[in-house]
Every structure is written in C-alpha cells, then in structure tokens.
Amino acid sequence: MLSREKNELLTRTGPGTPMGTLLRRYWLPAALSLELPEPDGAPVRVRLLGEQLVAFRDSSGRIGLLREFCAHRGASLFFGRNEECGLRCIYHGWKYDASGNCVDMMNEPADLDFQSKIRLSAYPTMELGGLVWTYLGPPEQQPPLPRFAWALVPESHRHVYKTWQECNWLQALEGGIDTSHANILHRRLHPTDARHGIVPSATFVRAGAPRLEVYPHEYGYLYAGVRSLDDEQVYVRTYHYVMPFTQIRPGPLDMVKPHNAGHIWIPMDDENCMVYHWTYSMGAEPLSEEDRLEPGSGREPSEHLPDFRKVRNKDNNYLIDRQAQKTELFSGIVGINNQDNAVQESMGPIVDRTQEHLGPADKAIIIARQMLLDAVDTARAGGDPPGVHGDYEQLHAIVGAYPRDGSWQAAAGGTHQPLAAQV
Ligand code: FES
Ligand SMILES: [Fe+2]
C-alpha cells in the first residue's frame, strides 16, 4: 500500500513534477526508426511525459523533434510539409529546421527578418538499436546514450516494436517486474499448443511457486524466481530492472536459443504509456522471421492498429472468449501482451495504490517503488540518479535448472558490479 501523496509522486510525469524531473534525466525512446523510414517522409506525432511533439526526418536524414504546435498561431505541424531541410506549417507557411529555428515565413516580407527571432522548442535526437532516442532534461546534464546489448547487435539479430498501453506507466512497469503472475495469467490449460500462452514444462510444474530473491545493484536490481526442483537443483528465471523504466528478461525461446528480451515503459502522459519491446539473439545465429513475430505474444504488428494501439483493447474487452477461458486459456484472452494489457488497464488509468494489499510475492515491486522515490530525491538535490551513466552491455537474464550451490548467481550476475546482499 502507498500513501496518496507517494502514489501521485510516482505516477505524475509532466513538466515540473518530481517524477517528470527524474525521468527527464535519462534518454527516452521517442519513436521506432521505422516510423521515419525516409528523408522528407511523413512526420509523426510523439507524446512524451505530457508534452506534445512532432518528429520528422529532414532531407539530410537528420531527425527533428519539435513542439507539435506552430509558434505563429498554434496549428499542428503534424500536417506540415517536410521539404528542403525543414518542416513547413501548412497554415501560413512558417518553416522550422530540425533544431527548431524558424527559417522561412511565407506570409511576411523577407526583408523584415522576423523569422530570425522565432524558435520552436526542440529536443536532441539519436538513433540506436532501431529506436529514435531523445533527451528532455537540462542540456548541461545530458548523459551519453545508454549502451544495451540488444541495441548494439546487428539489425539481423534484433527486433523492436511498440504498443500504446492505455494506463499509467508505473502500473504497466509493475506488471513487467511481477514474475508471480507469469504462469497464472498467461497459462494455457492444455499442453498441446504453446501459442498464446505459457505451457509450463514438466520441470517448471514440478518446481511449484517461486521464492523471489532481489539483489540490488547500482543500476537497479537483479531479481530471480527460484523454484525448488529436488535436493540438488533449483529452477531459476532471472530478470533485471534497470532504473528507471527498463526490464531485461530471458527470451521466450531461451531454453533452446540464447535470446534475451525486454520492455521499456515510457510515459506518454499520466494515463497512457508507450511500451517498447525488444528481443535479440545473443548467439551467432540471426533472428528468424518467427523469432521476430513471436506468434502468440500479442506483440505482432497484426495485433496493433496503425497508431500502435491494440486491436484487442478495453473498448471490446480484449475480445475475451469465455468458452476458451473454460477450456484453453486461463485468461480467455488471446496473446500474452493482450493478457498483460487487459489486467493492467482494468485497474483504471492510474491505479489507487492506497487500496492494495501487497504480499511477499510483490517484493520486487515494493523495492522498485522505493528506488524510484529515492532517485526522485537524488534528482531534486541535483545529483545523478542511478543508472544514468549506464553501460549495460554485459547485463543478461538466464533461465534453467542450476545446482543448489548458488552457481546460478555467478551465471546471472553479468555486470561490472558485484552482487550486493539479497534484500
Ligand atoms: S499557424 Fe503555422 S504558420 Fe500560421
Ligand atoms: Fe505478463
């Protein structure tokens, strides 16, 4: 349970809010590179931490990220003409370059030089790992781009996509660092078809409910669901929570192929977030088409509308199939991502955490909240919050059977920091 004040503090991310100030200290994904495939192509709207922006790839390939509304009289630049290294408003023809400088005005005489006095807010952008990243914080505190292994492998080994989730970023993130729901919400009732859900393996079923272990690091924490197999072995599935909004987990096929996957939860505003999904091959083999599509994950492009909202959504009750709920799927909802979205969005746009009852299985969530609250204080005091200068290339997640002697911890560590004591 949280106080109303702390719930507000954790969930509000607009300009000037404490959490908004913290999140503005990190590079944030703003769009998929594939949304801006070519110079002078169509601009896209970007909603980020309550700010309404427009992104465009100019004639030279550079990506501009500007305030969406024209400095003249506020028309949306989403409708703008992307031409000759700038975005031109279709109302009176004011034109802006990728840095936000007004470079031309069609409705004013050129000799007035009015345009040199006009500038639109603009944010820096970088492309890495199939994403367009931006930084909304104070320029003097701009850190380097984070280095994640998935973003550094060749494109053939990586897949990224995104989903517009219609709820606050924190309850979506908390769903992603909540291992105890995985083989309940996502369970298939028959082990004949692994699509659309998790079919617990015989090993997994034998292992029963997990014991959750959390190991803090300077970047966030490693957490592990540890299930007892027999006197000698435990079944371990590890995740990393990287401050403030990233999860790294074993890929869906990790037991047969060395894959990792994860999410990045980015607030669009306080009642919507964009969830970036990534997966990559950690071995020599590139991803196959099936690896990219992850059939049954609910993350396939076919499960999305053109603006990345979901085909199965809260307005149609995620097309829940009550017959399937009796006979096939624990949830009755097709697609793992859709199952997650259904429960997380069903809590309301911003869940009231004064009413919840947390148990030991929620330990990772409790610790993440405390880390975020501490980081808010650090950022408020002008310090560097955790993970802001992060090199995460060595971080990886593991799954499988390991001896009880603790050797899984060595396999799961994967970071330059030694494991701290378990919390
Ligand atoms: S509102 Fe954009 S040029 Fe007038
Ligand atoms: Fe889930």
PDB file of N, CA, C and O and ligand atoms in Angstrom, residues 69-77 88-96 104-107, ligand 1:
ATOM      1  N   PHE A  69       3.141  22.318 -31.974  1.00  0.00           N
ATOM      2  CA  PHE A  69       2.291  23.430 -32.403  1.00  0.00           C
ATOM      3  C   PHE A  69       3.105  24.628 -32.874  1.00  0.00           C
ATOM      4  O   PHE A  69       4.006  25.108 -32.183  1.00  0.00           O
ATOM      5  N   CYS A  70       2.764  25.114 -34.037  1.00  0.00           N
ATOM      6  CA  CYS A  70       3.485  26.194 -34.704  1.00  0.00           C
ATOM      7  C   CYS A  70       3.567  27.437 -33.813  1.00  0.00           C
ATOM      8  O   CYS A  70       2.602  27.814 -33.146  1.00  0.00           O
ATOM      9  N   ALA A  71       4.728  28.081 -33.835  1.00  0.00           N
ATOM     10  CA  ALA A  71       4.943  29.266 -32.990  1.00  0.00           C
ATOM     11  C   ALA A  71       4.095  30.447 -33.451  1.00  0.00           C
ATOM     12  O   ALA A  71       3.900  31.396 -32.699  1.00  0.00           O
ATOM     13  N   HIS A  72       3.589  30.404 -34.677  1.00  0.00           N
ATOM     14  CA  HIS A  72       2.779  31.519 -35.177  1.00  0.00           C
ATOM     15  C   HIS A  72       1.434  31.561 -34.457  1.00  0.00           C
ATOM     16  O   HIS A  72       1.228  32.352 -33.556  1.00  0.00           O
ATOM     17  N   ARG A  73       0.524  30.654 -34.813  1.00  0.00           N
ATOM     18  CA  ARG A  73      -0.781  30.661 -34.143  1.00  0.00           C
ATOM     19  C   ARG A  73      -1.242  29.262 -33.767  1.00  0.00           C
ATOM     20  O   ARG A  73      -2.423  29.033 -33.548  1.00  0.00           O
ATOM     21  N   GLY A  74      -0.263  28.348 -33.668  1.00  0.00           N
ATOM     22  CA  GLY A  74      -0.546  27.084 -32.982  1.00  0.00           C
ATOM     23  C   GLY A  74      -1.091  25.948 -33.820  1.00  0.00           C
ATOM     24  O   GLY A  74      -1.557  24.949 -33.251  1.00  0.00           O
ATOM     25  N   ALA A  75      -1.051  26.033 -35.151  1.00  0.00           N
ATOM     26  CA  ALA A  75      -1.515  24.890 -35.943  1.00  0.00           C
ATOM     27  C   ALA A  75      -0.560  23.713 -35.743  1.00  0.00           C
ATOM     28  O   ALA A  75       0.631  23.893 -35.489  1.00  0.00           O
ATOM     29  N   SER A  76      -1.092  22.497 -35.874  1.00  0.00           N
ATOM     30  CA  SER A  76      -0.258  21.314 -35.663  1.00  0.00           C
ATOM     31  C   SER A  76       0.697  21.114 -36.836  1.00  0.00           C
ATOM     32  O   SER A  76       0.283  21.082 -38.002  1.00  0.00           O
ATOM     33  N   LEU A  77       1.954  20.911 -36.495  1.00  0.00           N
ATOM     34  CA  LEU A  77       2.954  20.655 -37.534  1.00  0.00           C
ATOM     35  C   LEU A  77       2.928  19.208 -38.006  1.00  0.00           C
ATOM     36  O   LEU A  77       3.656  18.842 -38.921  1.00  0.00           O
ATOM     37  N   ARG A  88       7.403  22.643 -42.784  1.00  0.00           N
ATOM     38  CA  ARG A  88       6.699  23.899 -43.055  1.00  0.00           C
ATOM     39  C   ARG A  88       5.230  23.764 -42.661  1.00  0.00           C
ATOM     40  O   ARG A  88       4.535  22.835 -43.105  1.00  0.00           O
ATOM     41  N   CYS A  89       4.764  24.669 -41.818  1.00  0.00           N
ATOM     42  CA  CYS A  89       3.361  24.682 -41.390  1.00  0.00           C
ATOM     43  C   CYS A  89       2.479  24.969 -42.608  1.00  0.00           C
ATOM     44  O   CYS A  89       2.773  25.863 -43.413  1.00  0.00           O
ATOM     45  N   ILE A  90       1.383  24.216 -42.734  1.00  0.00           N
ATOM     46  CA  ILE A  90       0.541  24.402 -43.921  1.00  0.00           C
ATOM     47  C   ILE A  90      -0.419  25.586 -43.776  1.00  0.00           C
ATOM     48  O   ILE A  90      -1.108  25.939 -44.729  1.00  0.00           O
ATOM     49  N   TYR A  91      -0.448  26.234 -42.589  1.00  0.00           N
ATOM     50  CA  TYR A  91      -1.406  27.333 -42.399  1.00  0.00           C
ATOM     51  C   TYR A  91      -0.894  28.611 -43.083  1.00  0.00           C
ATOM     52  O   TYR A  91      -1.522  29.117 -44.021  1.00  0.00           O
ATOM     53  N   HIS A  92       0.262  29.147 -42.643  1.00  0.00           N
ATOM     54  CA  HIS A  92       0.803  30.360 -43.263  1.00  0.00           C
ATOM     55  C   HIS A  92       2.231  30.160 -43.747  1.00  0.00           C
ATOM     56  O   HIS A  92       2.928  31.114 -44.054  1.00  0.00           O
ATOM     57  N   GLY A  93       2.684  28.896 -43.722  1.00  0.00           N
ATOM     58  CA  GLY A  93       3.963  28.578 -44.340  1.00  0.00           C
ATOM     59  C   GLY A  93       5.207  28.876 -43.524  1.00  0.00           C
ATOM     60  O   GLY A  93       6.296  28.992 -44.083  1.00  0.00           O
ATOM     61  N   TRP A  94       5.089  29.013 -42.207  1.00  0.00           N
ATOM     62  CA  TRP A  94       6.312  29.157 -41.411  1.00  0.00           C
ATOM     63  C   TRP A  94       7.041  27.808 -41.436  1.00  0.00           C
ATOM     64  O   TRP A  94       6.411  26.747 -41.324  1.00  0.00           O
ATOM     65  N   LYS A  95       8.370  27.902 -41.539  1.00  0.00           N
ATOM     66  CA  LYS A  95       9.153  26.673 -41.698  1.00  0.00           C
ATOM     67  C   LYS A  95      10.230  26.592 -40.621  1.00  0.00           C
ATOM     68  O   LYS A  95      10.874  27.590 -40.302  1.00  0.00           O
ATOM     69  N   TYR A  96      10.422  25.365 -40.076  1.00  0.00           N
ATOM     70  CA  TYR A  96      11.365  25.152 -38.966  1.00  0.00           C
ATOM     71  C   TYR A  96      12.377  24.088 -39.352  1.00  0.00           C
ATOM     72  O   TYR A  96      12.018  23.074 -39.960  1.00  0.00           O
ATOM     73  N   ASP A 104      11.944  30.346 -42.454  1.00  0.00           N
ATOM     74  CA  ASP A 104      11.212  30.995 -43.551  1.00  0.00           C
ATOM     75  C   ASP A 104       9.784  31.289 -43.108  1.00  0.00           C
ATOM     76  O   ASP A 104       9.217  30.564 -42.287  1.00  0.00           O
ATOM     77  N   MET A 105       9.227  32.382 -43.643  1.00  0.00           N
ATOM     78  CA  MET A 105       7.826  32.734 -43.388  1.00  0.00           C
ATOM     79  C   MET A 105       7.209  33.146 -44.711  1.00  0.00           C
ATOM     80  O   MET A 105       7.673  34.091 -45.337  1.00  0.00           O
ATOM     81  N   MET A 106       6.162  32.466 -45.148  1.00  0.00           N
ATOM     82  CA  MET A 106       5.579  32.780 -46.458  1.00  0.00           C
ATOM     83  C   MET A 106       4.612  33.961 -46.383  1.00  0.00           C
ATOM     84  O   MET A 106       4.255  34.523 -47.409  1.00  0.00           O
ATOM     85  N   ASN A 107       4.167  34.338 -45.171  1.00  0.00           N
ATOM     86  CA  ASN A 107       3.161  35.402 -45.074  1.00  0.00           C
ATOM     87  C   ASN A 107       3.750  36.717 -44.555  1.00  0.00           C
ATOM     88  O   ASN A 107       3.013  37.605 -44.151  1.00  0.00           O
TER      89      ASN A 107
HETATM   90  S1  FES B   1      -0.073  28.790 -37.587  1.00  0.00           S
HETATM   91 FE1  FES B   1       1.658  27.990 -38.541  1.00  0.00          FE
HETATM   92  S2  FES B   1       2.225  29.473 -39.977  1.00  0.00           S
HETATM   93 FE2  FES B   1       0.471  30.303 -39.042  1.00  0.00          FE
END
